């Protein structure tokens, strides 16, 4: 197909200045797959990486309890939103800079890398000092000024799929970051908007398999925001592992009934422990292993 006759697939379009099909995001550019380093953890290799923590940082005690609970399960990375892009302007908007420091404090204490959402390029200098991975939320996947700024960052970026974005648009958003000079991008499938009201979104697992074919970038799945329901997180997490995802992004809260944000989809610490146990045989069946965080390795006497 020539690009002059009909809308071209991403593979058919030339990268600016090269004159041939050479999108940086495509599998052929790095056939063995890109590995993204976040602190002492690597995504995109054989080991499957679980990132867990509260949707929103709410205070010191909540972060302490959650971080301890997450570390006890062996999950090697901590999440927590400090800048929250809420649909309602009257909903909790996050703790901002104070929240970032609370998250960073727990990361340092446990020796685990931390992930948090960036909403605006002006937050970049602060975020780069506090977090190991910069998350772009679903609402900002089309924010090209932000993507360009992240292309100039030295930090890895976790790029969520826009809730109405096609696979091609998602890969094009990643291309902005890669083209800006930052090769460390992790894609995150978090569900898309469909006609179905009984789940918060529809988790598009075929997109995960297709993006793994098309791109060399690691892909993680967020079954929490995809389903909006605690009971569905475990089955969809196992399905994500089976389909070839490189990791998970999970909401966990020690007291979900008191959560300021998204309590209905938050796993309890015991649910996360159960999930970590159930992941192992699924990963084994598809030739993968589960990345073990420092605390669990320590407890097992291996480090
Ligand atoms: C989040 O992970 O905290 C979040 C807001 O998710 P999303 O952008 O996918 O809605
Ligand atoms: Mn949320």
Tab-separated table of N, CA, C and O in Angstrom, residues 173-221:
chain	number	residue	atom	x	y	z
A	173	UNK	N	1.552	8.350	20.051
A	173	UNK	CA	1.856	9.149	21.252
A	173	UNK	C	3.216	8.722	21.815
A	173	UNK	O	4.034	9.565	22.207
A	174	UNK	N	3.463	7.410	21.838
A	174	UNK	CA	4.772	6.916	22.313
A	174	UNK	C	5.887	7.433	21.403
A	174	UNK	O	6.983	7.779	21.867
A	175	UNK	N	5.588	7.505	20.114
A	175	UNK	CA	6.592	7.970	19.149
A	175	UNK	C	7.044	9.401	19.468
A	175	UNK	O	8.212	9.738	19.297
A	176	UNK	N	6.131	10.236	19.934
A	176	UNK	CA	6.508	11.602	20.334
A	176	UNK	C	7.637	11.570	21.365
A	176	UNK	O	8.582	12.353	21.306
A	177	UNK	N	7.508	10.672	22.337
A	177	UNK	CA	8.506	10.612	23.417
A	177	UNK	C	9.823	10.043	22.881
A	177	UNK	O	10.904	10.584	23.149
A	178	UNK	N	9.720	8.979	22.103
A	178	UNK	CA	10.932	8.368	21.544
A	178	UNK	C	11.632	9.353	20.609
A	178	UNK	O	12.864	9.500	20.652
A	179	UNK	N	10.854	10.028	19.780
A	179	UNK	CA	11.434	10.966	18.816
A	179	UNK	C	12.092	12.148	19.513
A	179	UNK	O	13.032	12.745	19.003
A	180	UNK	N	11.601	12.459	20.726
A	180	UNK	CA	12.202	13.550	21.494
A	180	UNK	C	13.533	13.159	22.118
A	180	UNK	O	14.214	14.013	22.693
A	181	UNK	N	13.888	11.878	22.063
A	181	UNK	CA	15.188	11.452	22.574
A	181	UNK	C	15.126	10.596	23.818
A	181	UNK	O	16.158	10.238	24.380
A	182	UNK	N	13.915	10.262	24.282
A	182	UNK	CA	13.797	9.401	25.469
A	182	UNK	C	13.308	8.021	25.025
A	182	UNK	O	12.143	7.855	24.669
A	183	UNK	N	14.198	7.021	25.057
A	183	UNK	CA	13.800	5.688	24.570
A	183	UNK	C	13.086	4.844	25.619
A	183	UNK	O	12.630	3.745	25.331
A	184	UNK	N	12.989	5.365	26.851
A	184	UNK	CA	12.476	4.545	27.950
A	184	UNK	C	10.983	4.752	28.146
A	184	UNK	O	10.560	5.519	29.018
A	185	UNK	N	10.202	4.052	27.346
A	185	UNK	CA	8.745	4.174	27.424
A	185	UNK	C	8.128	2.804	27.720
A	185	UNK	O	8.496	1.808	27.114
A	186	UNK	N	7.213	2.809	28.678
A	186	UNK	CA	6.428	1.620	29.010
A	186	UNK	C	4.995	1.947	28.617
A	186	UNK	O	4.464	2.999	29.020
A	187	UNK	N	4.348	1.083	27.850
A	187	UNK	CA	2.951	1.310	27.476
A	187	UNK	C	2.047	0.684	28.534
A	187	UNK	O	2.397	-0.349	29.112
A	188	UNK	N	0.905	1.301	28.792
A	188	UNK	CA	-0.031	0.756	29.787
A	188	UNK	C	-1.451	0.730	29.234
A	188	UNK	O	-2.040	1.780	28.958
A	189	UNK	N	-1.982	-0.489	29.092
A	189	UNK	CA	-3.397	-0.665	28.688
A	189	UNK	C	-4.254	-0.567	29.949
A	189	UNK	O	-4.039	-1.326	30.898
A	190	UNK	N	-5.219	0.349	29.965
A	190	UNK	CA	-6.024	0.595	31.168
A	190	UNK	C	-7.525	0.580	30.889
A	190	UNK	O	-8.316	1.064	31.677
A	191	UNK	N	-7.854	-0.028	29.741
A	191	UNK	CA	-9.262	-0.121	29.400
A	191	UNK	C	-9.702	1.039	28.542
A	191	UNK	O	-9.158	2.143	28.637
A	192	UNK	N	-10.679	0.760	27.686
A	192	UNK	CA	-11.211	1.776	26.774
A	192	UNK	C	-12.707	1.935	27.020
A	192	UNK	O	-13.351	1.068	27.599
A	193	UNK	N	-13.231	3.044	26.568
A	193	UNK	CA	-14.651	3.323	26.786
A	193	UNK	C	-15.475	2.580	25.723
A	193	UNK	O	-15.193	2.690	24.533
A	194	UNK	N	-16.448	1.821	26.179
A	194	UNK	CA	-17.356	1.144	25.245
A	194	UNK	C	-18.785	1.418	25.700
A	194	UNK	O	-19.019	2.230	26.595
A	195	UNK	N	-19.742	0.677	25.121
A	195	UNK	CA	-21.159	0.836	25.492
A	195	UNK	C	-21.497	0.149	26.803
A	195	UNK	O	-22.618	0.255	27.285
A	196	UNK	N	-20.559	-0.580	27.403
A	196	UNK	CA	-20.843	-1.426	28.557
A	196	UNK	C	-20.775	-0.645	29.876
A	196	UNK	O	-19.696	-0.186	30.257
A	197	UNK	N	-21.899	-0.507	30.570
A	197	UNK	CA	-21.858	0.267	31.820
A	197	UNK	C	-21.478	-0.534	33.066
A	197	UNK	O	-21.207	0.057	34.110
A	198	UNK	N	-21.487	-1.871	32.987
A	198	UNK	CA	-21.269	-2.650	34.210
A	198	UNK	C	-19.804	-2.771	34.618
A	198	UNK	O	-19.501	-3.240	35.724
A	199	UNK	N	-18.908	-2.407	33.726
A	199	UNK	CA	-17.503	-2.274	34.120
A	199	UNK	C	-17.110	-0.831	33.825
A	199	UNK	O	-17.692	-0.195	32.938
A	200	UNK	N	-16.129	-0.338	34.580
A	200	UNK	CA	-15.759	1.077	34.428
A	200	UNK	C	-15.271	1.363	33.009
A	200	UNK	O	-15.553	2.386	32.412
A	201	UNK	N	-14.466	0.439	32.492
A	201	UNK	CA	-13.985	0.489	31.116
A	201	UNK	C	-14.006	-0.945	30.586
A	201	UNK	O	-14.393	-1.853	31.311
A	202	UNK	N	-13.587	-1.143	29.356
A	202	UNK	CA	-13.473	-2.492	28.817
A	202	UNK	C	-11.993	-2.778	28.612
A	202	UNK	O	-11.326	-2.063	27.850
A	203	UNK	N	-11.480	-3.777	29.323
A	203	UNK	CA	-10.048	-4.078	29.224
A	203	UNK	C	-9.764	-4.734	27.880
A	203	UNK	O	-10.305	-5.797	27.579
A	204	UNK	N	-8.944	-4.091	27.082
A	204	UNK	CA	-8.673	-4.551	25.717
A	204	UNK	C	-7.396	-5.394	25.722
A	204	UNK	O	-6.308	-4.901	25.428
A	205	UNK	N	-7.552	-6.672	26.040
A	205	UNK	CA	-6.358	-7.522	26.122
A	205	UNK	C	-5.828	-7.887	24.743
A	205	UNK	O	-4.635	-8.192	24.612
A	206	UNK	N	-6.685	-7.855	23.721
A	206	UNK	CA	-6.147	-8.136	22.383
A	206	UNK	C	-5.199	-7.018	21.971
A	206	UNK	O	-4.240	-7.245	21.223
A	207	UNK	N	-5.426	-5.803	22.485
A	207	UNK	CA	-4.502	-4.699	22.184
A	207	UNK	C	-3.118	-4.991	22.762
A	207	UNK	O	-2.099	-4.629	22.161
A	208	UNK	N	-3.104	-5.651	23.910
A	208	UNK	CA	-1.806	-5.969	24.530
A	208	UNK	C	-1.032	-6.929	23.626
A	208	UNK	O	0.147	-6.707	23.321
A	209	UNK	N	-1.717	-7.979	23.175
A	209	UNK	CA	-1.048	-8.957	22.303
A	209	UNK	C	-0.612	-8.294	20.995
A	209	UNK	O	0.500	-8.533	20.504
A	210	UNK	N	-1.460	-7.425	20.451
A	210	UNK	CA	-1.120	-6.793	19.173
A	210	UNK	C	0.033	-5.796	19.333
A	210	UNK	O	0.945	-5.743	18.501
A	211	UNK	N	0.005	-5.038	20.405
A	211	UNK	CA	1.068	-4.050	20.615
A	211	UNK	C	2.403	-4.760	20.890
A	211	UNK	O	3.464	-4.283	20.468
A	212	UNK	N	2.361	-5.910	21.547
A	212	UNK	CA	3.601	-6.675	21.744
A	212	UNK	C	4.160	-7.145	20.394
A	212	UNK	O	5.365	-7.231	20.218
A	213	UNK	N	3.254	-7.436	19.446
A	213	UNK	CA	3.707	-7.802	18.098
A	213	UNK	C	4.305	-6.608	17.377
A	213	UNK	O	5.345	-6.686	16.748
A	214	UNK	N	3.598	-5.484	17.465
A	214	UNK	CA	3.961	-4.308	16.651
A	214	UNK	C	5.113	-3.507	17.204
A	214	UNK	O	5.829	-2.851	16.454
A	215	UNK	N	5.256	-3.505	18.526
A	215	UNK	CA	6.237	-2.608	19.140
A	215	UNK	C	7.222	-3.390	20.008
A	215	UNK	O	6.896	-4.457	20.524
A	216	UNK	N	8.376	-2.808	20.190
A	216	UNK	CA	9.415	-3.399	21.052
A	216	UNK	C	9.283	-2.908	22.492
A	216	UNK	O	10.056	-3.318	23.361
A	217	UNK	N	8.327	-1.998	22.742
A	217	UNK	CA	8.232	-1.411	24.090
A	217	UNK	C	7.546	-2.372	25.063
A	217	UNK	O	6.651	-3.115	24.681
A	218	UNK	N	7.954	-2.345	26.341
A	218	UNK	CA	7.244	-3.136	27.350
A	218	UNK	C	5.797	-2.654	27.491
A	218	UNK	O	5.523	-1.459	27.322
A	219	UNK	N	4.904	-3.574	27.816
A	219	UNK	CA	3.483	-3.246	27.986
A	219	UNK	C	3.013	-3.761	29.349
A	219	UNK	O	3.198	-4.936	29.663
A	220	UNK	N	2.429	-2.886	30.144
A	220	UNK	CA	1.827	-3.320	31.404
A	220	UNK	C	0.315	-3.101	31.318
A	220	UNK	O	-0.173	-2.358	30.461
A	221	UNK	N	-0.405	-3.778	32.214
A	221	UNK	CA	-1.869	-3.698	32.224
A	221	UNK	C	-2.334	-3.188	33.584
A	221	UNK	O	-1.809	-3.607	34.625
